[in-house]
Short mmCIF file of C-alpha atoms in Angstrom, two decimals:
data_model
loop_
_atom_site.label_atom_id
_atom_site.label_comp_id
_atom_site.label_asym_id
_atom_site.label_seq_id
_atom_site.Cartn_x
_atom_site.Cartn_y
_atom_site.Cartn_z
CA MET A 1 76.06 -140.25 93.00
CA ASN A 2 75.34 -137.42 90.50
CA ARG A 3 71.42 -136.29 89.34
CA GLN A 4 71.28 -137.47 86.12
CA THR A 5 71.82 -141.18 87.35
CA PHE A 6 69.56 -140.40 90.60
CA ALA A 7 66.17 -139.44 88.26
CA MET A 8 67.62 -143.05 86.53
CA VAL A 9 67.99 -145.12 89.14
CA LEU A 10 64.21 -143.74 91.20
CA LEU A 11 62.90 -144.25 87.54
CA SER A 12 64.27 -148.54 87.05
CA VAL A 13 62.64 -149.16 90.48
CA ILE A 14 59.70 -147.49 90.54
CA LEU A 15 59.55 -149.19 87.18
CA MET A 16 60.46 -152.82 88.40
CA VAL A 17 58.07 -151.97 91.48
CA SER A 18 55.58 -150.82 88.37
CA VAL A 19 56.10 -154.51 86.55
CA VAL A 20 56.66 -156.03 89.72
CA ALA A 21 53.43 -154.99 90.86
CA PHE A 22 51.37 -155.34 87.39
CA SER A 23 52.35 -158.94 87.08
CA PHE A 24 51.03 -160.49 90.69
CA LEU A 25 47.73 -158.25 90.68
CA VAL A 26 46.77 -158.69 86.94
CA LEU A 27 48.96 -160.80 85.11
CA ILE A 28 49.14 -163.64 87.50
CA PRO A 29 45.93 -164.44 88.29
CA LYS A 30 43.79 -163.57 85.02
CA GLY A 31 46.19 -166.12 84.13
CA LYS A 32 44.72 -168.83 86.09
CA GLU A 33 41.53 -167.22 85.60
CA TYR A 34 42.77 -168.27 81.18
CA ARG A 35 43.72 -171.58 82.72
CA LEU A 36 40.24 -172.11 83.97
CA LEU A 37 38.64 -171.01 80.25
CA ARG A 38 41.29 -173.14 78.45
CA LEU A 39 39.97 -176.24 80.25
CA GLU A 40 37.05 -175.75 79.81
CA SER A 41 36.76 -174.44 76.71
CA LYS A 42 39.17 -178.02 75.23
CA LYS A 43 35.80 -180.26 76.96
CA GLU A 44 33.13 -178.40 75.53
CA PHE A 45 35.04 -178.57 72.50
CA GLN A 46 35.14 -181.83 72.93
CA LYS A 47 31.63 -182.72 73.79
CA LEU A 48 30.47 -180.73 70.97
CA GLU A 49 33.13 -183.19 68.43
CA SER A 50 31.12 -186.11 70.68
CA THR A 51 28.04 -184.73 69.08
CA GLN A 52 28.33 -184.07 66.26
CA GLN A 53 29.42 -187.37 65.81
CA GLN A 54 27.08 -188.84 67.07
CA TYR A 55 24.99 -186.49 64.80
CA ASP A 56 26.97 -187.58 61.91
CA GLU A 57 25.88 -190.88 62.66
CA THR A 58 22.45 -190.52 62.58
CA ARG A 59 22.28 -188.21 59.72
CA ILE A 60 23.46 -190.97 57.68
CA ARG A 61 21.37 -193.67 59.72
CA LEU A 62 18.69 -191.94 59.23
CA GLU A 63 19.62 -191.50 55.50
CA GLU A 64 19.73 -194.64 55.28
CA PHE A 65 16.62 -195.30 56.48
CA GLU A 66 14.70 -193.19 54.36
CA GLU A 67 16.48 -195.19 50.99
CA GLN A 68 15.41 -198.34 52.54
CA HIS A 69 12.05 -197.31 53.45
CA ARG A 70 11.48 -194.62 49.77
CA SER A 71 8.72 -196.13 49.37
CA THR A 72 6.27 -195.85 52.48
CA ILE A 73 6.85 -193.08 52.60
CA LYS A 74 5.71 -192.13 49.51
CA ALA A 75 3.01 -193.98 50.91
CA PHE A 76 2.43 -192.24 54.19
CA ASP A 77 2.11 -189.28 51.88
CA THR A 78 0.21 -190.80 49.01
CA SER A 79 -4.01 -189.34 49.96
CA PHE A 80 -6.47 -192.36 50.22
CA ASN A 81 -9.10 -192.00 47.40
CA THR A 82 -11.37 -193.48 47.90
CA GLU A 83 -13.10 -193.68 44.41
CA ARG A 84 -9.46 -195.09 43.08
CA PHE A 85 -9.29 -197.50 45.55
CA THR A 86 -12.54 -199.28 44.44
CA ARG A 87 -11.28 -199.21 40.76
CA LEU A 88 -8.92 -200.38 41.73
CA TYR A 89 -10.24 -203.32 43.74
CA LYS A 90 -13.53 -203.46 42.11
CA LYS A 91 -11.63 -206.21 39.50
CA GLU A 92 -11.64 -208.99 42.57
CA PHE A 93 -14.73 -208.81 43.50
CA ASP A 94 -18.42 -208.77 42.29
CA ASP A 95 -19.83 -204.95 44.66
CA LEU A 96 -17.26 -204.27 46.79
CA TYR A 97 -18.50 -200.40 49.47
CA LEU A 98 -15.96 -198.06 51.21
CA THR A 99 -17.81 -196.25 53.86
CA GLU A 100 -16.12 -194.47 56.11
CA ILE A 101 -16.72 -194.92 60.18
CA THR A 102 -15.43 -192.13 62.36
CA THR A 103 -15.52 -193.43 66.01
CA PHE A 104 -13.85 -192.02 69.03
CA GLU A 105 -11.03 -194.82 68.92
CA THR A 106 -9.25 -192.84 66.83
CA ASN A 107 -6.34 -190.65 67.34
CA GLY A 108 -6.09 -188.59 64.02
CA THR A 109 -3.52 -190.91 62.58
CA PHE A 110 -5.70 -192.93 59.93
CA LYS A 111 -9.01 -192.79 58.84
CA THR A 112 -11.48 -196.30 60.14
CA TYR A 113 -13.04 -197.44 56.43
CA GLU A 114 -15.63 -200.21 56.80
CA VAL A 115 -15.55 -202.29 54.06
CA ASN A 116 -18.67 -204.66 51.99
CA ALA A 117 -17.52 -206.69 49.15
CA THR A 118 -19.30 -209.77 47.37
CA SER A 119 -17.99 -212.85 45.36
CA LYS A 120 -18.59 -215.78 43.04
CA ILE A 121 -16.07 -217.96 44.85
CA THR A 122 -16.23 -221.39 46.59
CA SER A 123 -13.32 -219.89 48.89
CA PRO A 124 -11.94 -216.72 50.44
CA GLN A 125 -8.85 -217.28 47.83
CA SER A 126 -9.75 -213.70 45.77
CA PHE A 127 -10.02 -212.04 49.29
CA TYR A 128 -6.05 -213.22 50.54
CA ALA A 129 -5.05 -211.68 46.80
CA PHE A 130 -6.93 -208.87 47.43
CA LEU A 131 -4.79 -208.57 50.76
CA GLU A 132 -1.75 -209.52 49.17
CA ASN A 133 -2.23 -206.25 46.20
CA ILE A 134 -3.35 -204.47 49.49
CA ASN A 135 -0.21 -205.15 51.26
CA GLN A 136 1.24 -204.51 47.52
CA SER A 137 -0.25 -200.64 47.17
CA GLU A 138 0.32 -197.17 47.44
CA TRP A 139 -1.35 -196.89 50.89
CA ILE A 140 -0.51 -197.53 53.92
CA ILE A 141 -3.29 -199.77 54.94
CA GLY A 142 -4.30 -201.68 57.98
CA VAL A 143 -7.21 -204.45 57.22
CA ASN A 144 -8.68 -205.15 61.13
CA PHE A 145 -10.01 -208.19 62.48
CA PRO A 146 -12.47 -210.20 63.01
CA ILE A 147 -13.20 -210.77 58.57
CA HIS A 148 -16.29 -212.03 58.71
CA PHE A 149 -17.00 -214.82 55.75
CA GLU A 150 -20.39 -215.24 54.90
CA ARG A 151 -21.92 -217.76 52.37
CA ASP A 152 -25.01 -216.69 50.12
CA GLY A 153 -25.10 -218.91 47.56
CA ASP A 154 -21.90 -219.04 45.26
CA LYS A 155 -21.53 -216.12 46.41
CA ILE A 156 -19.60 -215.84 49.28
CA ARG A 157 -19.72 -212.19 51.12
CA SER A 158 -16.96 -209.94 53.04
CA SER A 159 -16.70 -207.59 56.22
CA PHE A 160 -14.43 -206.10 57.23
CA THR A 161 -12.50 -202.80 58.32
CA MET A 162 -9.68 -200.93 57.18
CA ARG A 163 -7.71 -198.36 58.83
CA VAL A 164 -6.27 -196.03 56.16
CA TYR A 165 -2.86 -194.26 57.31
CA ASN A 166 -1.22 -190.71 56.15
CA ARG A 167 -0.15 -187.58 56.98
CA GLU A 168 -3.49 -185.55 55.37
CA ALA A 169 -5.49 -187.37 58.35
CA ILE A 170 -2.98 -185.97 60.23
CA LYS A 171 -3.53 -182.66 59.10
CA GLU A 172 -6.47 -182.57 59.28
CA LYS A 173 -6.15 -183.12 62.93
CA GLU A 174 -4.04 -180.08 62.94
#
């Protein structure tokens, strides 16, 4: 064998051993790690897809609810004005007075008002019309029971408390 052939065979053997050693020492362990990471990545993408789908469904439902309850949301954002309330509903009563009550039971999401009203009627029918009008007003108002009616000649005096819910009351708390 001549020297050149021997050098070529030796170089080929060294190259082959180094390729086999590189394969067993680097490529195969990294390949296993790659497969594990790829499986983990697939699982994470599946979780992401399901979470994204759940998010999209929830967002669509939220938009539907916002559309359905737009007036309620607007009423919740509308600040309560006692003078305007009195001006709007005074026509149903002879006298209408609002007094804000500060109690310890309020949790900051509403303001409580005591309403005293006097009507020239023989039945509480105008009061029920008043409640219906409040229900369709631009504010969110809850009338608390008991409602006290007292007859005074040809008039009926009513007294009750109501809670006005809006974001302004929450902001004042913060």
